[in-house]
Coordinates of N, CA and C in Angstrom, one line a residue:
X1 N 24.8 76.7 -36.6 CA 23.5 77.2 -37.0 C 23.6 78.5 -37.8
X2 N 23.0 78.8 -38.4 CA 22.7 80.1 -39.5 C 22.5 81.2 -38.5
X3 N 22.8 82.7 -39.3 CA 22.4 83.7 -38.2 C 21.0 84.0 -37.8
X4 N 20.2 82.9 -38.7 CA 18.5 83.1 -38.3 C 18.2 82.1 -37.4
X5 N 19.1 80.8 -37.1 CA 18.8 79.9 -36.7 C 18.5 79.8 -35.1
X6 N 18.3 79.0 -34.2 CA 17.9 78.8 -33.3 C 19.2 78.6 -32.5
X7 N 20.1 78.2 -32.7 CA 21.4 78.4 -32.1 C 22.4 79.7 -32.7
X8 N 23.3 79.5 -31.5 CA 24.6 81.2 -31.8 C 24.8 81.0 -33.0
X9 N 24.6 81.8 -33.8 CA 25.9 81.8 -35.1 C 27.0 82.1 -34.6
X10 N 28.2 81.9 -35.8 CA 29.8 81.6 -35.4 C 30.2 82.5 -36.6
X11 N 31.5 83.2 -35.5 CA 31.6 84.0 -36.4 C 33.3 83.7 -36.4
X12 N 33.6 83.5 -37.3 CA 35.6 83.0 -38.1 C 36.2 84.3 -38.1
X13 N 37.2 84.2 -37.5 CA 38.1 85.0 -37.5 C 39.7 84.6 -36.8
X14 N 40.2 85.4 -37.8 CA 42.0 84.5 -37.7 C 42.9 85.2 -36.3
X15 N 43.5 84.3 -35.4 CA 44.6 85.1 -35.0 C 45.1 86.3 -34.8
X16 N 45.4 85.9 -35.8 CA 46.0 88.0 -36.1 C 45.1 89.2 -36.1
X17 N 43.9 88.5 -37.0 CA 43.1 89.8 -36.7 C 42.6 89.9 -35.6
X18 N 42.3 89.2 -34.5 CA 41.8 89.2 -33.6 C 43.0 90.0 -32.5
X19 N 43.8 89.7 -33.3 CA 45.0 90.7 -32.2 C 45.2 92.1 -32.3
X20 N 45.1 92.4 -33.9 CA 44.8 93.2 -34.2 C 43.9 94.4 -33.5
X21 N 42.9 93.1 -33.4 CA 41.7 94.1 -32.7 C 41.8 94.5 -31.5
X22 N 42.3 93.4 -30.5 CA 42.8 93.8 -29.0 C 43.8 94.9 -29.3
X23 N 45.3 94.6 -29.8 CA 45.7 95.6 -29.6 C 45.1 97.3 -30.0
X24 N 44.6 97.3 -30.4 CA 44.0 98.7 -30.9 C 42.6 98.7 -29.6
X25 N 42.5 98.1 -28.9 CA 41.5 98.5 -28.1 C 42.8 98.8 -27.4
X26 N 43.7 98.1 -26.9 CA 44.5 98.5 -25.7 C 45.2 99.9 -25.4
X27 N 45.8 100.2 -27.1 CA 46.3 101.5 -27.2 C 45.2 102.6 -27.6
X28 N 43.9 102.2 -27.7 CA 43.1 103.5 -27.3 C 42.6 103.7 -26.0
X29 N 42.6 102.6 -24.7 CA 42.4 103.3 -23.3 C 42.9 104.4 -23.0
X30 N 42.0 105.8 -22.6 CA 41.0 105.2 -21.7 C 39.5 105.7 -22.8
X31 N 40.3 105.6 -24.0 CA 39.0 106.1 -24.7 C 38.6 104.6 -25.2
X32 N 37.4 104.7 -26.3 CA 37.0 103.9 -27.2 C 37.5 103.8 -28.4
X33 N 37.9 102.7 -28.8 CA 38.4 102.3 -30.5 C 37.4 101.9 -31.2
X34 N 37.7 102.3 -32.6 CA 36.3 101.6 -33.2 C 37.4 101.1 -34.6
X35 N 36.4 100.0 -35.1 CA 36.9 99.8 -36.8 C 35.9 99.0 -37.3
X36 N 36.2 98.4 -38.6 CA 35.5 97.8 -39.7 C 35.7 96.4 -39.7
X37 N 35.3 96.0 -39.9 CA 35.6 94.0 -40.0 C 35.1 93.6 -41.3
X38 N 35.9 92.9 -42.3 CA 35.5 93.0 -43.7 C 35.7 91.4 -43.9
X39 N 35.1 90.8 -44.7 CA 35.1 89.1 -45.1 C 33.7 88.9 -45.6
X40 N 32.9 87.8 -45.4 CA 31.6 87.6 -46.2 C 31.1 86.4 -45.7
X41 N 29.8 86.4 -45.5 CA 29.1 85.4 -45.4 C 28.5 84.0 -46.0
X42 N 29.4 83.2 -45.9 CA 29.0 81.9 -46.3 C 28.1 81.1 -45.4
X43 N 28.3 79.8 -44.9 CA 27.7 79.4 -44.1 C 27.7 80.1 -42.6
X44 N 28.7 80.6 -42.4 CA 28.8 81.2 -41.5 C 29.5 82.6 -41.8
X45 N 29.5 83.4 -40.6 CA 30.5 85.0 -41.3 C 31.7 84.4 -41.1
X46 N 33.0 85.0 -42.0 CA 34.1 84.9 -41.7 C 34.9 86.1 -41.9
X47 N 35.4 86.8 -41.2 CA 36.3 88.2 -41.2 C 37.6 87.5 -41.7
X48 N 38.4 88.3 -42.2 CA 39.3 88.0 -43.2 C 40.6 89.7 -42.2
X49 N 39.7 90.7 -42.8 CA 40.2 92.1 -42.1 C 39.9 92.7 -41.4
X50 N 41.0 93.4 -41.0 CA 40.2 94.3 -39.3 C 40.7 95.8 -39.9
X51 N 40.2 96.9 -40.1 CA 40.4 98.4 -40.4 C 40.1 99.2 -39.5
X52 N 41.0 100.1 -39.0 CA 40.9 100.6 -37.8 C 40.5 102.1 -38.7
X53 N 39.5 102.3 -37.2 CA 38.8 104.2 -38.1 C 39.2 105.1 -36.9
X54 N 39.2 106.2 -37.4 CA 39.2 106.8 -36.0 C 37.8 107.5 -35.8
X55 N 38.0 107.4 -33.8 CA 36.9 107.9 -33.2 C 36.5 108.9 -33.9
X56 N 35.4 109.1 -34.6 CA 35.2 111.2 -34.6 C 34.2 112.0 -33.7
X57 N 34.0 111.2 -32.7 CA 33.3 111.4 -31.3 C 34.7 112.3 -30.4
X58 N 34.8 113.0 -30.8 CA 35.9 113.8 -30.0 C 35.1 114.3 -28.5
X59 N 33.9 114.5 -28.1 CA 33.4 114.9 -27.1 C 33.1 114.1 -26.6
X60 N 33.1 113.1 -26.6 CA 32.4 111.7 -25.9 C 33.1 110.8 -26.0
X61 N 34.4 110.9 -26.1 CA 35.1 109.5 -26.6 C 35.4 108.4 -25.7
X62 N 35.5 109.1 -24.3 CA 35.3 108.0 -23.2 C 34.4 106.9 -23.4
X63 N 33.2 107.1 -23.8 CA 31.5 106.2 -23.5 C 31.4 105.9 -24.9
X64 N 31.5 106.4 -26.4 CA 31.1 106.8 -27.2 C 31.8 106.9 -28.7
X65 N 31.7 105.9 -29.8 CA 32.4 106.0 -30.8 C 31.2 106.5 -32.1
X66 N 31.9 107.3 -32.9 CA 31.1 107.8 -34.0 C 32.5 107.5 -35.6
X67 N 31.9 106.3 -36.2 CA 32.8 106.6 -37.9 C 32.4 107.5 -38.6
X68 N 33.6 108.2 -39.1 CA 33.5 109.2 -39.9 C 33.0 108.0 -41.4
X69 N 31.6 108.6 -42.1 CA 30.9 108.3 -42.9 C 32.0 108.3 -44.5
X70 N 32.8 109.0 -44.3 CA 33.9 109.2 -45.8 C 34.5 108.2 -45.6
X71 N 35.1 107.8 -44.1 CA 36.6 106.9 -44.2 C 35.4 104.9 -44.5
X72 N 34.3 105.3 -43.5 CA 33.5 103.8 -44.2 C 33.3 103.4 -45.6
X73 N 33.3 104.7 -46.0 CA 32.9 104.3 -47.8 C 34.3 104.0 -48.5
X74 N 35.0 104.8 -47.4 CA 36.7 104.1 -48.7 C 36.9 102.7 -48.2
X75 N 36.7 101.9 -47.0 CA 36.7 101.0 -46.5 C 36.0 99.7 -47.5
X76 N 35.0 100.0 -47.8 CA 33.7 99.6 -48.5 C 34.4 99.1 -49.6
X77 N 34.7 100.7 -50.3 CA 35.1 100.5 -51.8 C 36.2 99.1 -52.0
X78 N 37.2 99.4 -50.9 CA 38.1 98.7 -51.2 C 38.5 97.0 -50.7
X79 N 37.1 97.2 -49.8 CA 36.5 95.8 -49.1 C 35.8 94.8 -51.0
X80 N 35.4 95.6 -51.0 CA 34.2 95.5 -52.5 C 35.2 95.1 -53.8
X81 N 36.0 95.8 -53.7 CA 37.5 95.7 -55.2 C 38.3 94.4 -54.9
X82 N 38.0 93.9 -53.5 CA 38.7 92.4 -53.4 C 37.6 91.3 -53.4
X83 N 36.7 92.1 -53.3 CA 35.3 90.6 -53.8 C 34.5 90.5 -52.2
X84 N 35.3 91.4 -51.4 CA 34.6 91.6 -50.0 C 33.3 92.3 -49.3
X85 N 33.4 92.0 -48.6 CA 32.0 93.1 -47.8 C 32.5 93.5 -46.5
X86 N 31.9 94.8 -46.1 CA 31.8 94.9 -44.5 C 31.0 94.0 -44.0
X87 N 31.1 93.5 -42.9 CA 30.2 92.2 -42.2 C 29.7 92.7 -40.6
X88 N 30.7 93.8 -40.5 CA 30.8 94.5 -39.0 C 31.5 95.2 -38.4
X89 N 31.5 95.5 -37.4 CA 32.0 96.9 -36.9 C 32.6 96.0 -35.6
X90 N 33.9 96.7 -34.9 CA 34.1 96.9 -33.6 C 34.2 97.6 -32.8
X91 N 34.2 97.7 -31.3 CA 34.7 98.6 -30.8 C 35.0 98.6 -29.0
X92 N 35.4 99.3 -28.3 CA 36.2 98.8 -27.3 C 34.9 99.5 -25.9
X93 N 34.8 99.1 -25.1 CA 34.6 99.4 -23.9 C 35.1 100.1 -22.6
X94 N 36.0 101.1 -22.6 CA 36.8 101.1 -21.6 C 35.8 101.0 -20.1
X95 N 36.7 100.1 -19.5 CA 35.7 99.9 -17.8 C 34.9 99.4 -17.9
X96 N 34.6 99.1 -18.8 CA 33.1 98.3 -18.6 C 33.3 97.2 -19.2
X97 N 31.7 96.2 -19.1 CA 31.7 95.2 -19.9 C 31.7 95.0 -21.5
X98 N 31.8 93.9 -21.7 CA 31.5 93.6 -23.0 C 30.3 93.7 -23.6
X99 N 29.1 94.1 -23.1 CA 27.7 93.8 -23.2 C 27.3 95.3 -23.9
X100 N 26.7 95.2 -24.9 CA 26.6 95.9 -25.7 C 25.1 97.2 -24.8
X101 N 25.2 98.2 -24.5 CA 25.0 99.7 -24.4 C 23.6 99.5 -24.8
X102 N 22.7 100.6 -24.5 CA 21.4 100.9 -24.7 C 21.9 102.1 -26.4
X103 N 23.1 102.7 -26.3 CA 23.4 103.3 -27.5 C 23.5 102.4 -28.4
X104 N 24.4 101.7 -28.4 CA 25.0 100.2 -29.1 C 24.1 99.9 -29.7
X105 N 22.5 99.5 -28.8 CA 21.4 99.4 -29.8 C 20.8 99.9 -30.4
X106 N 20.7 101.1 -30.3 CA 20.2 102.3 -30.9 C 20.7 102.8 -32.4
X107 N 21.9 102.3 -32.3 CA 22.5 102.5 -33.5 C 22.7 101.2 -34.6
X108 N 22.8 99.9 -33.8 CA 23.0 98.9 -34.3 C 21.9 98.7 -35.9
X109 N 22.4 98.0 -36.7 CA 21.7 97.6 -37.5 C 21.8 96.0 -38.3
X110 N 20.4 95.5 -38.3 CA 20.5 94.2 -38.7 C 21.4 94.1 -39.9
X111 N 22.1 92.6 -39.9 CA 23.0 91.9 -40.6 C 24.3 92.2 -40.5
X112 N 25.1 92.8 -39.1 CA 26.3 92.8 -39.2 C 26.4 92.1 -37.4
X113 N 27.7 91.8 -37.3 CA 28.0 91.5 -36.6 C 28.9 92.7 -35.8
X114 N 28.6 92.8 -34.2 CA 29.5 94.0 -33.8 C 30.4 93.3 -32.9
X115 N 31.2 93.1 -32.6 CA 32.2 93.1 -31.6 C 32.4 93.7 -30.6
X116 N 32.5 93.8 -29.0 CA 32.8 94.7 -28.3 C 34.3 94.1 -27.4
X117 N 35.0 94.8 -27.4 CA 36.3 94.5 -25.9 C 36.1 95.4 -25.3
X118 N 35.7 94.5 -24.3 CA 35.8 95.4 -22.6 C 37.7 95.3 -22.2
X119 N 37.6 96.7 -22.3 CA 39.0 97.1 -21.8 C 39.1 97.2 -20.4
X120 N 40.0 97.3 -19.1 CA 40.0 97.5 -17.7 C 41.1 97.7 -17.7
X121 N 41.6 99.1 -17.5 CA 42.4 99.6 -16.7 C 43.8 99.1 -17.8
X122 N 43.2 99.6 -19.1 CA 44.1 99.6 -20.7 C 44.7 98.1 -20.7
X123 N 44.3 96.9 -20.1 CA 44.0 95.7 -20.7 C 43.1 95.2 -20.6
X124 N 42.7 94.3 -22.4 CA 41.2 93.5 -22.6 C 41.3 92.6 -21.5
X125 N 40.0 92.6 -21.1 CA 39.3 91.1 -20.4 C 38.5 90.3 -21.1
X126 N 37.8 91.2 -21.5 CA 37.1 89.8 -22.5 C 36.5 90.5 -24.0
X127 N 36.0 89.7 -25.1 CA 35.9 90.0 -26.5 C 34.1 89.6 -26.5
X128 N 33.5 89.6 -27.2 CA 31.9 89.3 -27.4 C 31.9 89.7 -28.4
X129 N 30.9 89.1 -29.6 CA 30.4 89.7 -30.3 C 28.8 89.5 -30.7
X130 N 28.1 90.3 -31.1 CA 27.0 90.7 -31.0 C 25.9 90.8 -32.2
X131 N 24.8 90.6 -32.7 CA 23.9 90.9 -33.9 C 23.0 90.7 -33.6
X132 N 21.8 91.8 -34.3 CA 20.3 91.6 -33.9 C 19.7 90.7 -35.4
X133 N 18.6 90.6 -35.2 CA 18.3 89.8 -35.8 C 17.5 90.4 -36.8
X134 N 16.7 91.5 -36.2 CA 15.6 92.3 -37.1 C 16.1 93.7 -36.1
X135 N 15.4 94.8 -37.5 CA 15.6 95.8 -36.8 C 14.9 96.1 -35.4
X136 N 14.1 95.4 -34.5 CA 13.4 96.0 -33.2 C 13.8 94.9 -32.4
X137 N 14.9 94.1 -32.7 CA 14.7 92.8 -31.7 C 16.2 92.9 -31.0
X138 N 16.5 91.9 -30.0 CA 17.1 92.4 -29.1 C 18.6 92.1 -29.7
X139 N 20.1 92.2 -29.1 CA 21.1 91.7 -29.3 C 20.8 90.1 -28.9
X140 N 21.8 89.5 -29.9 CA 21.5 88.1 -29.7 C 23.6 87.8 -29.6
X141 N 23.9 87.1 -28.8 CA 25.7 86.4 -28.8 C 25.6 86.0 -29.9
X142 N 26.7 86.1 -30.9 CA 27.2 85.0 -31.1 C 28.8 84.2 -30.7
X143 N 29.0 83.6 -31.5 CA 30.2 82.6 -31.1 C 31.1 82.9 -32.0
X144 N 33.0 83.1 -31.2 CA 33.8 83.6 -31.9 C 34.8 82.2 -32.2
X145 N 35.4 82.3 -33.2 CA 35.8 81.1 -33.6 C 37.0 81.6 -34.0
X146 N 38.6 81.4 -33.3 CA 39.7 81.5 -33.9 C 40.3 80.4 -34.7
X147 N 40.5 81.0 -36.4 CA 41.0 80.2 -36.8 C 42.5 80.2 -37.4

């Protein structure tokens, strides 16, 4: 189904980047990791790259990730110079679930997909990923698809 559709959208993503991504959640316990997920939207999303950013939430970094707005645009540029897009963000949970935050929403914005790993005790348990549909509406799952 489409990301408007009545069932999860699916979201493609390879192997490696998916390891990618755990590991970088694992070596940031007990803080939060954040990064970029770059690929494009065909029938479905498909991530291609995974860019790791650093936290700039230095006061909060337990609960709380902030991208530094300079290192997204070099991300962008360089996502954009291969014929790509950003499609979504990740980022890690320590101790907690996968279930995306009352902040999470707050900040989220329609058309990307976020990912969250719930880290426990500096290994993942589980991966989710997440997209609203409009800007006032709720997180909706979708479906991760290793390819």
């Amino acid at each position: 189904m489409s990301f408007f559709g009545l069932g999860k959208s699916v979201v493609h993503i390879s192997k490696t980047v998916y390891e990618e991504i755990l590991n970088h959640a694992k070596e940031s316990y007990p803080h939060e990791c954040c990064g970029v997920l770059v690929g494009g939207i065909f029938q479905d999303r498909k991530i291609f790259e995974s860019h790791r950013a650093t936290n700039a939430n230095t006061d909060r970094a337990h609960d709380r990730y902030i991208i530094d707005a300079n290192e997204l645009n070099l991300i962008d540029k360089m996502a954009r110079s291969q014929g790509l897009d950003v499609i979504g963000f990740y980022h890690s949970h320590p101790d907690h679930p996968d279930k995306p935050s009352a902040t999470d929403r707050e900040w989220a914005q329609h058309g990307y997909s976020y990912f969250i790993i719930s880290v426990q005790g500096g290994k993942e348990t589980s991966v989710k990923s997440w997209a609203i549909e409009d800007e006032t509406g709720p997180f909706r799952e979708e479906k991760i698809k290793l390819t």
